[in-house]
Amino acid sequence: MPTTTTAIKCHGAGLFVKRVFKNPRQLGAVFPSSNALGSFIAEHVDAKASSPILELGGGTGSLTKAMLKCGVDPQRLYIIEIDLELCAFLKGKFPQCHVLHGCATKLEELLPKTVIGEIHTTVSGLPLLNMPKEVRKDIMSSTFNVMDQHGSILQYTYSPKASFPAEEYGLQKEKLGVVLRNVPPATIWRYCQEK
């Protein structure tokens, strides 16, 4: 008889594959993020701070799990997921986190008013390179609109090039590293507003 944790993990993997076949461009990957990628991103999140953390594209919760493992209070996490089935799965898997169904272009409508302007870190696994340019721009604008002025976005991509032309929109970008132990390997970028 499988343990509850094993059952959730198996269900998560199966659900991810099912959703990939239904809408491959929306998920942008054929496998969930690896533990190595989750750990790398979690290392760049301040686990001890009190500010809310925003996660865009929760998927099956690989990055959420890594952040919680690093000591992030689940009450600080606001997870946005556009896929209804994945959203329901995340709500069951992480009942103490704030899991919200909706589009990342509408964050000011989705998030509680008390959170807007308080977010210092946003973690994103959204496949921005699969999206039209205008949608990418709207997502980045929406995200920076809900963060504090010193906030930054941690974005991973499976392409060696950045997901977003930061210079065109007055943003700074920094390549944080490449995680090879992920399928496919992922490059992680930090975006912030120019000082």
mmCIF file of C-alpha atoms in Angstrom:
data_model
loop_
_atom_site.group_PDB
_atom_site.id
_atom_site.type_symbol
_atom_site.label_atom_id
_atom_site.label_comp_id
_atom_site.label_asym_id
_atom_site.label_seq_id
_atom_site.Cartn_x
_atom_site.Cartn_y
_atom_site.Cartn_z
ATOM 1 C CA MET A 1 0.000 0.000 0.000
ATOM 2 C CA PRO A 2 1.617 3.340 -1.023
ATOM 3 C CA THR A 3 2.050 6.056 1.580
ATOM 4 C CA THR A 4 0.073 9.295 1.227
ATOM 5 C CA THR A 5 3.226 11.149 0.148
ATOM 6 C CA THR A 6 3.992 8.545 -2.522
ATOM 7 C CA ALA A 7 0.393 8.591 -3.751
ATOM 8 C CA ILE A 8 0.429 12.404 -4.059
ATOM 9 C CA LYS A 9 3.777 12.290 -5.872
ATOM 10 C CA CYS A 10 2.541 9.658 -8.347
ATOM 11 C CA HIS A 11 -0.734 11.499 -8.871
ATOM 12 C CA GLY A 12 1.195 14.755 -9.412
ATOM 13 C CA ALA A 13 3.461 13.229 -12.051
ATOM 14 C CA GLY A 14 0.519 11.593 -13.836
ATOM 15 C CA LEU A 15 -1.503 14.795 -13.730
ATOM 16 C CA PHE A 16 1.427 16.785 -15.126
ATOM 17 C CA VAL A 17 1.806 14.406 -18.089
ATOM 18 C CA LYS A 18 -1.953 14.518 -18.700
ATOM 19 C CA ARG A 19 -1.936 18.334 -18.729
ATOM 20 C CA VAL A 20 1.132 18.421 -21.018
ATOM 21 C CA PHE A 21 -0.733 16.370 -23.633
ATOM 22 C CA LYS A 22 -3.794 18.599 -23.281
ATOM 23 C CA ASN A 23 -1.918 21.910 -23.584
ATOM 24 C CA PRO A 24 1.854 21.553 -24.161
ATOM 25 C CA ARG A 25 2.469 25.253 -24.852
ATOM 26 C CA GLN A 26 0.855 26.288 -21.571
ATOM 27 C CA LEU A 27 3.113 24.051 -19.457
ATOM 28 C CA GLY A 28 6.216 24.463 -21.609
ATOM 29 C CA ALA A 29 7.920 21.281 -20.333
ATOM 30 C CA VAL A 30 7.570 17.536 -20.615
ATOM 31 C CA PHE A 31 8.589 16.849 -16.987
ATOM 32 C CA PRO A 32 7.956 18.676 -13.701
ATOM 33 C CA SER A 33 10.843 20.769 -12.335
ATOM 34 C CA SER A 34 13.535 18.683 -10.668
ATOM 35 C CA ASN A 35 14.528 18.798 -6.995
ATOM 36 C CA ALA A 36 17.833 20.337 -8.092
ATOM 37 C CA LEU A 37 16.071 23.221 -9.852
ATOM 38 C CA GLY A 38 13.731 23.723 -6.908
ATOM 39 C CA SER A 39 16.665 23.817 -4.482
ATOM 40 C CA PHE A 40 18.600 26.298 -6.629
ATOM 41 C CA ILE A 41 15.665 28.699 -6.787
ATOM 42 C CA ALA A 42 14.828 28.265 -3.090
ATOM 43 C CA GLU A 43 18.399 29.309 -2.227
ATOM 44 C CA HIS A 44 17.675 32.704 -3.829
ATOM 45 C CA VAL A 45 14.514 33.287 -1.780
ATOM 46 C CA ASP A 46 14.801 34.850 1.685
ATOM 47 C CA ALA A 47 13.226 32.108 3.790
ATOM 48 C CA LYS A 48 13.325 34.138 7.004
ATOM 49 C CA ALA A 49 11.718 37.347 5.722
ATOM 50 C CA SER A 50 8.086 38.137 6.502
ATOM 51 C CA SER A 51 7.123 39.527 3.079
ATOM 52 C CA PRO A 52 4.780 37.529 0.831
ATOM 53 C CA ILE A 53 6.269 35.410 -1.970
ATOM 54 C CA LEU A 54 4.478 35.078 -5.290
ATOM 55 C CA GLU A 55 4.802 31.951 -7.434
ATOM 56 C CA LEU A 56 3.576 32.073 -11.017
ATOM 57 C CA GLY A 57 2.664 28.752 -12.617
ATOM 58 C CA GLY A 58 2.604 26.388 -9.632
ATOM 59 C CA GLY A 59 2.324 23.249 -11.796
ATOM 60 C CA THR A 60 2.496 20.210 -9.507
ATOM 61 C CA GLY A 61 4.323 22.096 -6.763
ATOM 62 C CA SER A 62 8.011 21.254 -7.260
ATOM 63 C CA LEU A 63 9.177 24.807 -6.526
ATOM 64 C CA THR A 64 6.626 25.267 -3.742
ATOM 65 C CA LYS A 65 7.888 22.115 -2.049
ATOM 66 C CA ALA A 66 11.507 23.284 -2.325
ATOM 67 C CA MET A 67 10.720 26.684 -0.796
ATOM 68 C CA LEU A 68 8.809 25.100 2.087
ATOM 69 C CA LYS A 69 11.687 22.676 2.661
ATOM 70 C CA CYS A 70 14.048 25.664 2.945
ATOM 71 C CA GLY A 71 11.926 27.110 5.732
ATOM 72 C CA VAL A 72 9.507 29.467 3.965
ATOM 73 C CA ASP A 73 6.317 29.904 5.994
ATOM 74 C CA PRO A 74 3.482 28.460 3.835
ATOM 75 C CA GLN A 75 1.282 31.417 4.781
ATOM 76 C CA ARG A 76 3.719 33.677 2.879
ATOM 77 C CA LEU A 77 3.224 31.805 -0.409
ATOM 78 C CA TYR A 78 0.706 32.987 -3.000
ATOM 79 C CA ILE A 79 0.601 30.526 -5.896
ATOM 80 C CA ILE A 80 -1.067 31.434 -9.193
ATOM 81 C CA GLU A 81 -2.103 28.587 -11.500
ATOM 82 C CA ILE A 82 -4.195 29.001 -14.652
ATOM 83 C CA ASP A 83 -4.957 25.280 -15.133
ATOM 84 C CA LEU A 84 -8.026 24.305 -13.072
ATOM 85 C CA GLU A 85 -6.945 20.693 -12.485
ATOM 86 C CA LEU A 86 -3.453 21.692 -11.395
ATOM 87 C CA CYS A 87 -4.930 24.408 -9.188
ATOM 88 C CA ALA A 88 -7.181 21.890 -7.423
ATOM 89 C CA PHE A 89 -4.218 19.530 -7.016
ATOM 90 C CA LEU A 90 -2.077 22.294 -5.460
ATOM 91 C CA LYS A 91 -4.853 23.253 -3.042
ATOM 92 C CA GLY A 92 -4.989 19.659 -1.823
ATOM 93 C CA LYS A 93 -1.218 19.256 -1.634
ATOM 94 C CA PHE A 94 -0.458 22.608 0.042
ATOM 95 C CA PRO A 95 -3.539 23.503 2.106
ATOM 96 C CA GLN A 96 -1.683 26.133 4.155
ATOM 97 C CA CYS A 97 -0.523 28.074 1.078
ATOM 98 C CA HIS A 98 -2.699 30.558 -0.799
ATOM 99 C CA VAL A 99 -3.448 28.868 -4.140
ATOM 100 C CA LEU A 100 -5.309 31.096 -6.601
ATOM 101 C CA HIS A 101 -6.776 30.172 -9.956
ATOM 102 C CA GLY A 102 -6.254 32.758 -12.678
ATOM 103 C CA CYS A 103 -3.994 34.422 -15.201
ATOM 104 C CA ALA A 104 -0.707 36.122 -14.315
ATOM 105 C CA THR A 105 -1.729 39.164 -16.380
ATOM 106 C CA LYS A 106 -4.455 39.918 -13.782
ATOM 107 C CA LEU A 107 -2.506 39.788 -10.519
ATOM 108 C CA GLU A 108 -3.972 43.016 -9.129
ATOM 109 C CA GLU A 109 -7.420 41.410 -9.379
ATOM 110 C CA LEU A 110 -6.363 37.999 -8.038
ATOM 111 C CA LEU A 111 -4.268 38.921 -5.005
ATOM 112 C CA PRO A 112 -5.637 40.297 -1.729
ATOM 113 C CA LYS A 113 -5.208 44.078 -1.411
ATOM 114 C CA THR A 114 -3.098 43.566 1.740
ATOM 115 C CA VAL A 115 -0.447 41.731 -0.305
ATOM 116 C CA ILE A 116 -0.138 44.199 -3.193
ATOM 117 C CA GLY A 117 3.005 46.296 -2.865
ATOM 118 C CA GLU A 118 4.439 43.996 -0.176
ATOM 119 C CA ILE A 119 5.839 41.187 -2.361
ATOM 120 C CA HIS A 120 9.630 41.220 -2.550
ATOM 121 C CA THR A 121 10.195 38.005 -4.525
ATOM 122 C CA THR A 122 8.300 36.395 -7.384
ATOM 123 C CA VAL A 123 9.265 32.915 -8.578
ATOM 124 C CA SER A 124 8.164 32.057 -12.098
ATOM 125 C CA GLY A 125 8.225 28.884 -14.123
ATOM 126 C CA LEU A 126 5.914 30.305 -16.787
ATOM 127 C CA PRO A 127 7.034 29.384 -20.323
ATOM 128 C CA LEU A 128 7.360 33.025 -21.384
ATOM 129 C CA LEU A 129 9.170 32.184 -24.622
ATOM 130 C CA ASN A 130 6.110 30.181 -25.750
ATOM 131 C CA MET A 131 3.886 33.219 -25.337
ATOM 132 C CA PRO A 132 3.185 36.155 -27.642
ATOM 133 C CA LYS A 133 5.305 39.220 -26.932
ATOM 134 C CA GLU A 134 2.348 41.256 -25.664
ATOM 135 C CA VAL A 135 1.339 38.552 -23.173
ATOM 136 C CA ARG A 136 4.908 38.371 -21.835
ATOM 137 C CA LYS A 137 4.933 42.141 -21.435
ATOM 138 C CA ASP A 138 1.554 42.087 -19.645
ATOM 139 C CA ILE A 139 2.747 39.375 -17.240
ATOM 140 C CA MET A 140 5.913 41.279 -16.352
ATOM 141 C CA SER A 141 3.982 44.553 -15.930
ATOM 142 C CA SER A 142 1.335 42.873 -13.797
ATOM 143 C CA THR A 143 4.010 41.249 -11.631
ATOM 144 C CA PHE A 144 5.999 44.425 -11.013
ATOM 145 C CA ASN A 145 2.742 46.283 -10.277
ATOM 146 C CA VAL A 146 2.072 44.038 -7.263
ATOM 147 C CA MET A 147 5.642 43.955 -5.898
ATOM 148 C CA ASP A 148 7.468 46.509 -3.777
ATOM 149 C CA GLN A 149 9.849 48.817 -5.621
ATOM 150 C CA HIS A 150 12.893 46.706 -4.708
ATOM 151 C CA GLY A 151 11.269 43.412 -5.664
ATOM 152 C CA SER A 152 12.686 40.935 -8.154
ATOM 153 C CA ILE A 153 11.455 38.087 -10.344
ATOM 154 C CA LEU A 154 13.305 34.769 -10.412
ATOM 155 C CA GLN A 155 12.470 33.265 -13.796
ATOM 156 C CA TYR A 156 13.724 29.970 -15.157
ATOM 157 C CA THR A 157 13.756 29.006 -18.805
ATOM 158 C CA TYR A 158 14.829 26.029 -20.881
ATOM 159 C CA SER A 159 16.450 28.293 -23.436
ATOM 160 C CA PRO A 160 19.998 29.656 -23.091
ATOM 161 C CA LYS A 161 18.621 33.117 -23.871
ATOM 162 C CA ALA A 162 16.660 35.235 -21.422
ATOM 163 C CA SER A 163 12.869 34.939 -21.395
ATOM 164 C CA PHE A 164 12.322 38.662 -21.564
ATOM 165 C CA PRO A 165 14.138 41.608 -23.230
ATOM 166 C CA ALA A 166 14.709 43.495 -19.970
ATOM 167 C CA GLU A 167 16.437 46.482 -21.566
ATOM 168 C CA GLU A 168 13.364 47.306 -23.687
ATOM 169 C CA TYR A 169 11.284 47.796 -20.554
ATOM 170 C CA GLY A 170 13.716 49.524 -18.210
ATOM 171 C CA LEU A 171 14.524 46.386 -16.236
ATOM 172 C CA GLN A 172 17.832 44.922 -15.132
ATOM 173 C CA LYS A 173 18.542 41.234 -15.606
ATOM 174 C CA GLU A 174 21.137 38.952 -14.102
ATOM 175 C CA LYS A 175 21.916 35.346 -15.001
ATOM 176 C CA LEU A 176 22.004 33.429 -11.723
ATOM 177 C CA GLY A 177 23.096 30.076 -13.126
ATOM 178 C CA VAL A 178 22.248 26.904 -15.013
ATOM 179 C CA VAL A 179 20.838 23.735 -13.450
ATOM 180 C CA LEU A 180 21.917 20.738 -15.515
ATOM 181 C CA ARG A 181 20.108 18.200 -13.321
ATOM 182 C CA ASN A 182 16.754 19.057 -14.824
ATOM 183 C CA VAL A 183 15.022 17.803 -17.984
ATOM 184 C CA PRO A 184 15.738 19.868 -19.964
ATOM 185 C CA PRO A 185 18.508 21.889 -18.246
ATOM 186 C CA ALA A 186 17.240 25.224 -16.936
ATOM 187 C CA THR A 187 18.758 28.709 -16.874
ATOM 188 C CA ILE A 188 17.693 31.003 -14.033
ATOM 189 C CA TRP A 189 17.462 34.789 -14.423
ATOM 190 C CA ARG A 190 16.723 37.571 -11.942
ATOM 191 C CA TYR A 191 14.794 40.633 -13.166
ATOM 192 C CA CYS A 192 14.409 43.842 -11.183
ATOM 193 C CA GLN A 193 13.524 47.451 -11.831
ATOM 194 C CA GLU A 194 16.410 49.745 -12.692
ATOM 195 C CA LYS A 195 17.585 51.746 -9.698
#
